[in-house]
GROMACS .gro file of C-alpha atoms in nm:
model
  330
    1UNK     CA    1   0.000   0.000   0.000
    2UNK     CA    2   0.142   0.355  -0.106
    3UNK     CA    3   0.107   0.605   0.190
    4UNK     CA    4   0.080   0.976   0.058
    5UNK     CA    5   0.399   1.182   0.213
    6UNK     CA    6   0.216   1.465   0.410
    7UNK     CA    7   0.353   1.831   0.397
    8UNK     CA    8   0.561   1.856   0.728
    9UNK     CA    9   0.393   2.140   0.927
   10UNK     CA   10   0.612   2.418   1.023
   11UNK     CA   11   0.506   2.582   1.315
   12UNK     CA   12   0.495   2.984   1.268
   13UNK     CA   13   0.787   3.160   1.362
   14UNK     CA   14   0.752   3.331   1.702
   15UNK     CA   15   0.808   3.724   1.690
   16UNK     CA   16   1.152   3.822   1.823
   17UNK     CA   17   1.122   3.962   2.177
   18UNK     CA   18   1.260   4.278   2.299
   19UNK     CA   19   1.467   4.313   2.597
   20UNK     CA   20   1.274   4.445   2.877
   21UNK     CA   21   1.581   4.569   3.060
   22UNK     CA   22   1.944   4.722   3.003
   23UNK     CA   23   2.233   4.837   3.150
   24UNK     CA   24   2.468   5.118   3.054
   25UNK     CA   25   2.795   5.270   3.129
   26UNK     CA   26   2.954   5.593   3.078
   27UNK     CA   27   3.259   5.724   3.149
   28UNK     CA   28   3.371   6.044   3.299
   29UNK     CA   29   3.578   6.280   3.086
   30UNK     CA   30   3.785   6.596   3.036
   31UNK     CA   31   3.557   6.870   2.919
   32UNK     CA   32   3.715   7.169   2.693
   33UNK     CA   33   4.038   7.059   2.772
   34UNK     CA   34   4.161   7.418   2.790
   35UNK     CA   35   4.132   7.529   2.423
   36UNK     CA   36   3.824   7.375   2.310
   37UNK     CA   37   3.557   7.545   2.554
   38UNK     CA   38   3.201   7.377   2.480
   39UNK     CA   39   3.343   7.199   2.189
   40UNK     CA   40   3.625   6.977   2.296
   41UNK     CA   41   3.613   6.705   2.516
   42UNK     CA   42   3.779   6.339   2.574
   43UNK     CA   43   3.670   6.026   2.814
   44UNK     CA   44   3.850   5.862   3.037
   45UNK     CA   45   3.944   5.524   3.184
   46UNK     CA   46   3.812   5.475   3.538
   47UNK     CA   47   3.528   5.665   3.734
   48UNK     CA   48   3.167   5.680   3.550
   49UNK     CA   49   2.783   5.612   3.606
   50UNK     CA   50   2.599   5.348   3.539
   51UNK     CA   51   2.212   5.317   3.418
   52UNK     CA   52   1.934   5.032   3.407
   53UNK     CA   53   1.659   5.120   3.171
   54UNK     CA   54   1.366   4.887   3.205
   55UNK     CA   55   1.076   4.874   2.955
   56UNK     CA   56   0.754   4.977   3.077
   57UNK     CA   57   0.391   4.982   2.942
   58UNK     CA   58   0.260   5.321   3.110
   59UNK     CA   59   0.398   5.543   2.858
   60UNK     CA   60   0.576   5.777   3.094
   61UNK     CA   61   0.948   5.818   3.251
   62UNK     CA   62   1.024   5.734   3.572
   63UNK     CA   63   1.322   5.731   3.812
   64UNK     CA   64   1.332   5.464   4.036
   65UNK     CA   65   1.664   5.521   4.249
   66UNK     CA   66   1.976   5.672   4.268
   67UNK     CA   67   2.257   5.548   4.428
   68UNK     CA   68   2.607   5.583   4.455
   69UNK     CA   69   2.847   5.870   4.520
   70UNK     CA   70   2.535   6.128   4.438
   71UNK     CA   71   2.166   5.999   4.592
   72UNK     CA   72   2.032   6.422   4.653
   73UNK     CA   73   1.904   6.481   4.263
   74UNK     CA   74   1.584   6.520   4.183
   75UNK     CA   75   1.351   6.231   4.090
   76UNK     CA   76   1.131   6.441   3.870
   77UNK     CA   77   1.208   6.321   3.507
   78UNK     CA   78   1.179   6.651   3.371
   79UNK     CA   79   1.449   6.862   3.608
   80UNK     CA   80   1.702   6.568   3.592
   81UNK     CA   81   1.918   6.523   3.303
   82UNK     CA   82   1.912   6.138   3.223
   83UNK     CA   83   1.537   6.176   3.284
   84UNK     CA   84   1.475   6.473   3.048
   85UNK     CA   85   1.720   6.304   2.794
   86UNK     CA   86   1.485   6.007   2.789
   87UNK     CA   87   1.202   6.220   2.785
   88UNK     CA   88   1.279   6.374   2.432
   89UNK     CA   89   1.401   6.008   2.304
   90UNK     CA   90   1.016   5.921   2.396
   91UNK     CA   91   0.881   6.175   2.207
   92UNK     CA   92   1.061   6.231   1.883
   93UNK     CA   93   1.052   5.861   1.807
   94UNK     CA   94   0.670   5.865   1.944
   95UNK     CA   95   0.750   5.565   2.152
   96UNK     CA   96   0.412   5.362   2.256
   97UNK     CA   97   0.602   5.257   2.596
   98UNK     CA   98   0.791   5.423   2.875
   99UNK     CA   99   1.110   5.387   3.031
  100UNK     CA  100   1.176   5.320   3.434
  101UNK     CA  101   1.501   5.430   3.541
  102UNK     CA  102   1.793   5.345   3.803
  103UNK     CA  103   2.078   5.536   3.852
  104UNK     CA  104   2.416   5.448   3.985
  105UNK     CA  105   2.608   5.769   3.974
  106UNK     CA  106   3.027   5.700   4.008
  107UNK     CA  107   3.085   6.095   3.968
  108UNK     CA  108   3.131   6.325   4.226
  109UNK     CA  109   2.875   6.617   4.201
  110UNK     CA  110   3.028   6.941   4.061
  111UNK     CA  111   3.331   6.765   4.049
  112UNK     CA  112   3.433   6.900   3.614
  113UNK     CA  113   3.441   6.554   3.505
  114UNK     CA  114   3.068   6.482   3.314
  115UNK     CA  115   2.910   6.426   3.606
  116UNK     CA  116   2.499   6.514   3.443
  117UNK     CA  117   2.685   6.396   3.079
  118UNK     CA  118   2.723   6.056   3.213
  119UNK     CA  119   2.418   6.014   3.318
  120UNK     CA  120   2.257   6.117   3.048
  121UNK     CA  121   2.488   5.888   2.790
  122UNK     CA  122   2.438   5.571   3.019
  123UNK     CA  123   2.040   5.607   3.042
  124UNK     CA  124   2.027   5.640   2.653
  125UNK     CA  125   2.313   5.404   2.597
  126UNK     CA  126   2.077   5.149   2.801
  127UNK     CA  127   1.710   5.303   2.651
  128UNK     CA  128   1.863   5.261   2.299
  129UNK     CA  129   1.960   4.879   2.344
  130UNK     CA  130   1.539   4.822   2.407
  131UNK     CA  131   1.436   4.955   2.124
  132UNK     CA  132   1.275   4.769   1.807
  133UNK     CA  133   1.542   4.922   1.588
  134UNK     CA  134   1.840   5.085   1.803
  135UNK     CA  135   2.006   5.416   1.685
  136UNK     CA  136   2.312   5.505   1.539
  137UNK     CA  137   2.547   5.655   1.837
  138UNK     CA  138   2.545   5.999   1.708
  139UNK     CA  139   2.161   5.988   1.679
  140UNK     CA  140   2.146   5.988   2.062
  141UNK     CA  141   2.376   6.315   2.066
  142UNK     CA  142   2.058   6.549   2.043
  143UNK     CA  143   1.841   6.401   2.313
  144UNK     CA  144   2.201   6.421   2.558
  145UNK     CA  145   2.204   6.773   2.466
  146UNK     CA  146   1.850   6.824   2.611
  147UNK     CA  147   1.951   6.623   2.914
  148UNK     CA  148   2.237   6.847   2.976
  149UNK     CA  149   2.063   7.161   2.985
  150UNK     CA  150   1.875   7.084   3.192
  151UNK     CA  151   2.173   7.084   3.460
  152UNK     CA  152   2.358   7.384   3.315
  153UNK     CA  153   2.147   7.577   3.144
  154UNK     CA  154   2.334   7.550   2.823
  155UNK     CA  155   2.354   7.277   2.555
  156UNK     CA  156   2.681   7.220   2.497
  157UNK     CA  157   2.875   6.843   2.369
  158UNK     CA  158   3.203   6.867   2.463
  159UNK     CA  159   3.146   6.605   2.760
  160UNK     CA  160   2.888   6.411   2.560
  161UNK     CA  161   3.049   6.336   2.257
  162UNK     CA  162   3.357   6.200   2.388
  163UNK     CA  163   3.106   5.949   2.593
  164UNK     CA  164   2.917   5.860   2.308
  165UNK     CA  165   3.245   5.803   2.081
  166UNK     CA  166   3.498   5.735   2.298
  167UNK     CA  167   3.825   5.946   2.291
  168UNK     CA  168   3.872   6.288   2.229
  169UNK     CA  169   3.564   6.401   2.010
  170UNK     CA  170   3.497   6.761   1.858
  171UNK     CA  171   3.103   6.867   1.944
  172UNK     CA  172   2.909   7.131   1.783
  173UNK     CA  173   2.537   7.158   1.769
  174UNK     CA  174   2.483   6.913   1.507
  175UNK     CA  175   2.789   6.724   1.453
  176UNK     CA  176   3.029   6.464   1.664
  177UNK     CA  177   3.413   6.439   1.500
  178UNK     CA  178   3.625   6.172   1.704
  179UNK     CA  179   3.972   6.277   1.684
  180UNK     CA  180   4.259   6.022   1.690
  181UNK     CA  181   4.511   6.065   1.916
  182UNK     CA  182   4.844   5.871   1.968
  183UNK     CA  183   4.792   5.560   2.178
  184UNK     CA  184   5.100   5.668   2.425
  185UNK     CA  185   4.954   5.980   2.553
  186UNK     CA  186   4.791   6.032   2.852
  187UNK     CA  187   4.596   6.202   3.062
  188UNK     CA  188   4.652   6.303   3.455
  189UNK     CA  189   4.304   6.420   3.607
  190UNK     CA  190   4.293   6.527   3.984
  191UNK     CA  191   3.979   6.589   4.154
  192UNK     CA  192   4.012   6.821   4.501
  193UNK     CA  193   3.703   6.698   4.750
  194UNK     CA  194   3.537   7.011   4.677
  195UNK     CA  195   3.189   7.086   4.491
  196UNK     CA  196   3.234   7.359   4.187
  197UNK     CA  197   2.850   7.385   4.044
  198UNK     CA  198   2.861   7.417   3.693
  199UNK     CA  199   2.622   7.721   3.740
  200UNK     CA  200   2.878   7.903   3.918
  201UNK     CA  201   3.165   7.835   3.685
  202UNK     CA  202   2.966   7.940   3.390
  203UNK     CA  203   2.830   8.288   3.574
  204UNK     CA  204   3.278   8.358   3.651
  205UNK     CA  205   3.264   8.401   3.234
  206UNK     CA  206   3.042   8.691   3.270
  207UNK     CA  207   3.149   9.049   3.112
  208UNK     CA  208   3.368   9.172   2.801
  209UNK     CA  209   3.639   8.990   2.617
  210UNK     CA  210   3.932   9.147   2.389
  211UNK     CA  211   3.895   9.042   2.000
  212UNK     CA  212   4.280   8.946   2.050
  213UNK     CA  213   4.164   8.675   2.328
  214UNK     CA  214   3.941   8.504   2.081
  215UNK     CA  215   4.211   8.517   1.793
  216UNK     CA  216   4.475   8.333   2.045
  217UNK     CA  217   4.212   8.114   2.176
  218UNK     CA  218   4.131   8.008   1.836
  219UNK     CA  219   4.488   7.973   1.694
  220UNK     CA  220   4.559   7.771   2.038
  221UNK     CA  221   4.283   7.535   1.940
  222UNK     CA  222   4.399   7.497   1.611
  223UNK     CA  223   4.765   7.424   1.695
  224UNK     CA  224   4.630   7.105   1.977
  225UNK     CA  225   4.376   6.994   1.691
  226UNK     CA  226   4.647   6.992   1.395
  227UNK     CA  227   4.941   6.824   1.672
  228UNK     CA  228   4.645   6.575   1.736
  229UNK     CA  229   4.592   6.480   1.390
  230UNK     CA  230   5.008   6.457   1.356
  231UNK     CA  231   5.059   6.339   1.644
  232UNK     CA  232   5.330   6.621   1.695
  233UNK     CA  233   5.331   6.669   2.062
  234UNK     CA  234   5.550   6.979   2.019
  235UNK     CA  235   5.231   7.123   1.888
  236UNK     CA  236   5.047   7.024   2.078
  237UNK     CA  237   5.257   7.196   2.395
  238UNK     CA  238   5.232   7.574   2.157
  239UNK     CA  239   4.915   7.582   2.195
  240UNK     CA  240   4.766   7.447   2.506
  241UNK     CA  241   4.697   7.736   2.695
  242UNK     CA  242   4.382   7.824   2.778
  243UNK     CA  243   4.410   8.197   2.760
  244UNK     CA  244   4.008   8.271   2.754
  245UNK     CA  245   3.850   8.083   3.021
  246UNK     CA  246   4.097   7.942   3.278
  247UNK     CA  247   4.191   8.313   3.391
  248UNK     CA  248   3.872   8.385   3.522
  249UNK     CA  249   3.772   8.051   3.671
  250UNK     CA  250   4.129   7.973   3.830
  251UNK     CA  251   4.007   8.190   4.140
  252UNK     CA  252   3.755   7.929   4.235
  253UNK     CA  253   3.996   7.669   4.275
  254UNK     CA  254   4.192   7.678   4.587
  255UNK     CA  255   4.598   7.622   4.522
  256UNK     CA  256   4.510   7.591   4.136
  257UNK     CA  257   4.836   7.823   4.007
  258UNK     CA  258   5.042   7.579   4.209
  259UNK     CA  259   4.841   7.241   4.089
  260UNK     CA  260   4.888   7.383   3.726
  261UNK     CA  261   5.260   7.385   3.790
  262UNK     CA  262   5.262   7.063   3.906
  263UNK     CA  263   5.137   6.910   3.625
  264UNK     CA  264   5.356   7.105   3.398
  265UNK     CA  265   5.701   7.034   3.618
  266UNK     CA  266   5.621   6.702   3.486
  267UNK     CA  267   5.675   6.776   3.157
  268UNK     CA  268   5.276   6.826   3.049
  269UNK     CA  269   5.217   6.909   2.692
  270UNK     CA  270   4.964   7.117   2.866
  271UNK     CA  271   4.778   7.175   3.213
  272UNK     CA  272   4.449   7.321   3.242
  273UNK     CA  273   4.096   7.287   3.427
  274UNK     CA  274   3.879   7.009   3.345
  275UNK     CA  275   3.513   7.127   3.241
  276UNK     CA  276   3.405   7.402   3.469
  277UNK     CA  277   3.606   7.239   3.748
  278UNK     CA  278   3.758   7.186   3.993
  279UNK     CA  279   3.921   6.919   3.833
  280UNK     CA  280   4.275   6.975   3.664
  281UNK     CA  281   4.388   6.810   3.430
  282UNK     CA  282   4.741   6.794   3.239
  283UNK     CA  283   4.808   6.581   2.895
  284UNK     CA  284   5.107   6.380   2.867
  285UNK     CA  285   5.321   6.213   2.608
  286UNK     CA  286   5.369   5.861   2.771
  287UNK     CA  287   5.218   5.750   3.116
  288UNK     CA  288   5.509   5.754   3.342
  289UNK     CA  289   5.503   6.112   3.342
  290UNK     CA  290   5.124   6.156   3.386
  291UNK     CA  291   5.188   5.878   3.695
  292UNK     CA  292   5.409   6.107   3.872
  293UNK     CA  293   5.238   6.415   3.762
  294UNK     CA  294   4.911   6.302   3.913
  295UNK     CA  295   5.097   6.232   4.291
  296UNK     CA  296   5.229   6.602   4.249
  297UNK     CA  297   4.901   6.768   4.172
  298UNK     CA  298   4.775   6.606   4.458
  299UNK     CA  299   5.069   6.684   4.691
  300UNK     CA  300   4.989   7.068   4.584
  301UNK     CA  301   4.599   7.032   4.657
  302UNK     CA  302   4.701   6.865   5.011
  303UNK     CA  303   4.890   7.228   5.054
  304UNK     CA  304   4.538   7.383   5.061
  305UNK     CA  305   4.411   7.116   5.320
  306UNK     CA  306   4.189   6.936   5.008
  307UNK     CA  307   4.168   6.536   4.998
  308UNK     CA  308   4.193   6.401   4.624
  309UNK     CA  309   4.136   6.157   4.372
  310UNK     CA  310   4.348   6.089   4.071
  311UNK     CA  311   4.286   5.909   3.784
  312UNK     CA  312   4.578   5.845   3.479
  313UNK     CA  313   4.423   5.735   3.134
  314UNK     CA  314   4.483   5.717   2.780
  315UNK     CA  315   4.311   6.029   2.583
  316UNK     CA  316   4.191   5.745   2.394
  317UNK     CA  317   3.932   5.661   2.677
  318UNK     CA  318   3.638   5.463   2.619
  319UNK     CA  319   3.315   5.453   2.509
  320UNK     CA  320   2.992   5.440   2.702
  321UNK     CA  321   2.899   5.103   2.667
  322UNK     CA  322   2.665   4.831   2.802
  323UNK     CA  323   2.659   4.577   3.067
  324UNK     CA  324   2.564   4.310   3.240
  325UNK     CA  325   2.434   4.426   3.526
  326UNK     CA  326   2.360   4.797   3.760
  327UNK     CA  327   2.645   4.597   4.002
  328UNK     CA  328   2.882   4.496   3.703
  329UNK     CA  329   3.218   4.646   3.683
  330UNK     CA  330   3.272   4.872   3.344
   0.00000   0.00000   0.00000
């Protein structure tokens, strides 16, 4: 007796499921280094905050917790930054779900080292990884520039790009330019236990400036950007001095003429404030000098009775990038 083959049934392919939860982290980093204010900016290796995004039906933001370092900011999506940043991911891409959102932050408050950027980065770093069809890294760049006005008034990428590239990154309005950097220079960044609001730093900028400021301010910037793209340290040393900004924020550092000095006794292609402060910073051509550099920055901030942290890293810092876990190690 022939038997008819049947037609094996295939069973329907299931839909692919979306995550319901991520984790994100993102870096601190070295904001205007000197020349480049609002525009210049590079990560580094070492302190950063961390974000879990989970996937909610009510189609709202919501903050959950914040831990770490920083727990006293506010809870209300719209005056925090990660919050607002997730806020206007929401609505330009007219999500039909919400986000829920825990924050670990790893950065000091006020401390010129990305503190609100880093939030902001690892909450859309972690929102982007739930979504249907995740973004391009420089799509996120405008929603991190709504985040961070929210906690400076001004939107400004010179902490955000370098956290959503990785590196030292040129940010204007609508563009994000990494910028390559040799692989043997480093970075000494000392933090003084003191809290510099970026408010404050930006109201010291207040008044007149001289046309001839801007012209060596912008022929400074030029020199570190062309010795970047050499890799000619010698140019890089011309023209990083920050001959705009640093002389009217210096005040609000205690000991900072004799940190500066520090860092440049130690052969620094250049030595400047970090963001708005009160963070210093100095760049280096190889990382035994930025090593000892860092202990003698400190030593000078112990003169003014300040406890410190000190971090040495490539300019070539990392990305923001995802993780296992809120608890995992970046």
């Amino acid at each position: 007796m022939n038997i008819p083959l049947l037609e094996p049934v295939m069973a329907a392919p299931r839909p692919a499921k979306h995550p319901q939860v991520a984790c994100a982290f993102a870096p601190a980093s070295v904001g205007n280094v000197g020349v480049g204010f609002d525009l210049l900016g590079h990560s580094l290796v070492g302190a950063g905050d961390r974000a879990e995004v989970r996937r909610i039906d009510e189609t709202v933001v919501r903050i959950a917790a914040i831990r770490g370092c920083v727990t006293e900011l506010p809870t209300d999506p719209r005056q925090n930054t990660a919050g607002t940043a997730l806020l206007s991911l929401r609505k330009a891409l007219g999500l039909q779900h919400g986000f829920e959102l825990t924050l670990h932050k790893g950065i000091a408050l006020g401390s010129g080292m990305g503190g609100s950027a880093a939030s902001c980065v690892a909450a859309l770093v972690a929102a982007n990884a739930l979504l249907a069809q995740p973004l391009p890294r420089e799509a996120l760049y405008g929603f991190a520039l709504d985040g961070e006005a929210v906690a400076s008034g001004s939107r400004h990428g010179d902490n955000l790009g370098s956290m959503l590239l990785g590196g030292l990154v040129l940010a204007t309005h609508e563009r994000l330019l990494r910028i390559d950097v040799p692989a043997a220079w480093h970075c000494a960044l000392v933090h003084p236990h003191v809290v510099l609001e970026t408010r404050k730093a930006r109201a010291a900028l207040a008044g007149h400036y001289a046309l001839g400021e801007f012209v060596a301010q912008s022929a400074n910037l030029a020199l570190v950007l062309a010795g970047c793209y050499r890799g000619d340290a010698a140019l890089v040393r011309e023209g990083l001095k920050d001959v705009l900004v640093e002389p009217r924020r210096a005040p609000l550092i205690p000991n900072f003429a004799k940190v500066k000095q520090a860092a440049l006794d130690h052969h620094a292609l250049g030595a400047s404030i970090s963001g708005a402060g009160p963070s210093v910073f100095g760049w280096y051509d190889n990382r035994s000098d930025a090593e000892a550099a860092s202990v003698a920055m400190q030593a000078a901030f112990a003169e003014a009775g300040l406890d410190s942290d000190a971090w040495v890293s490539p300019i070539n810092g990392p990305a923001a990038a995802l993780i296992d876990s809120l608890e995992a190690a970046a």
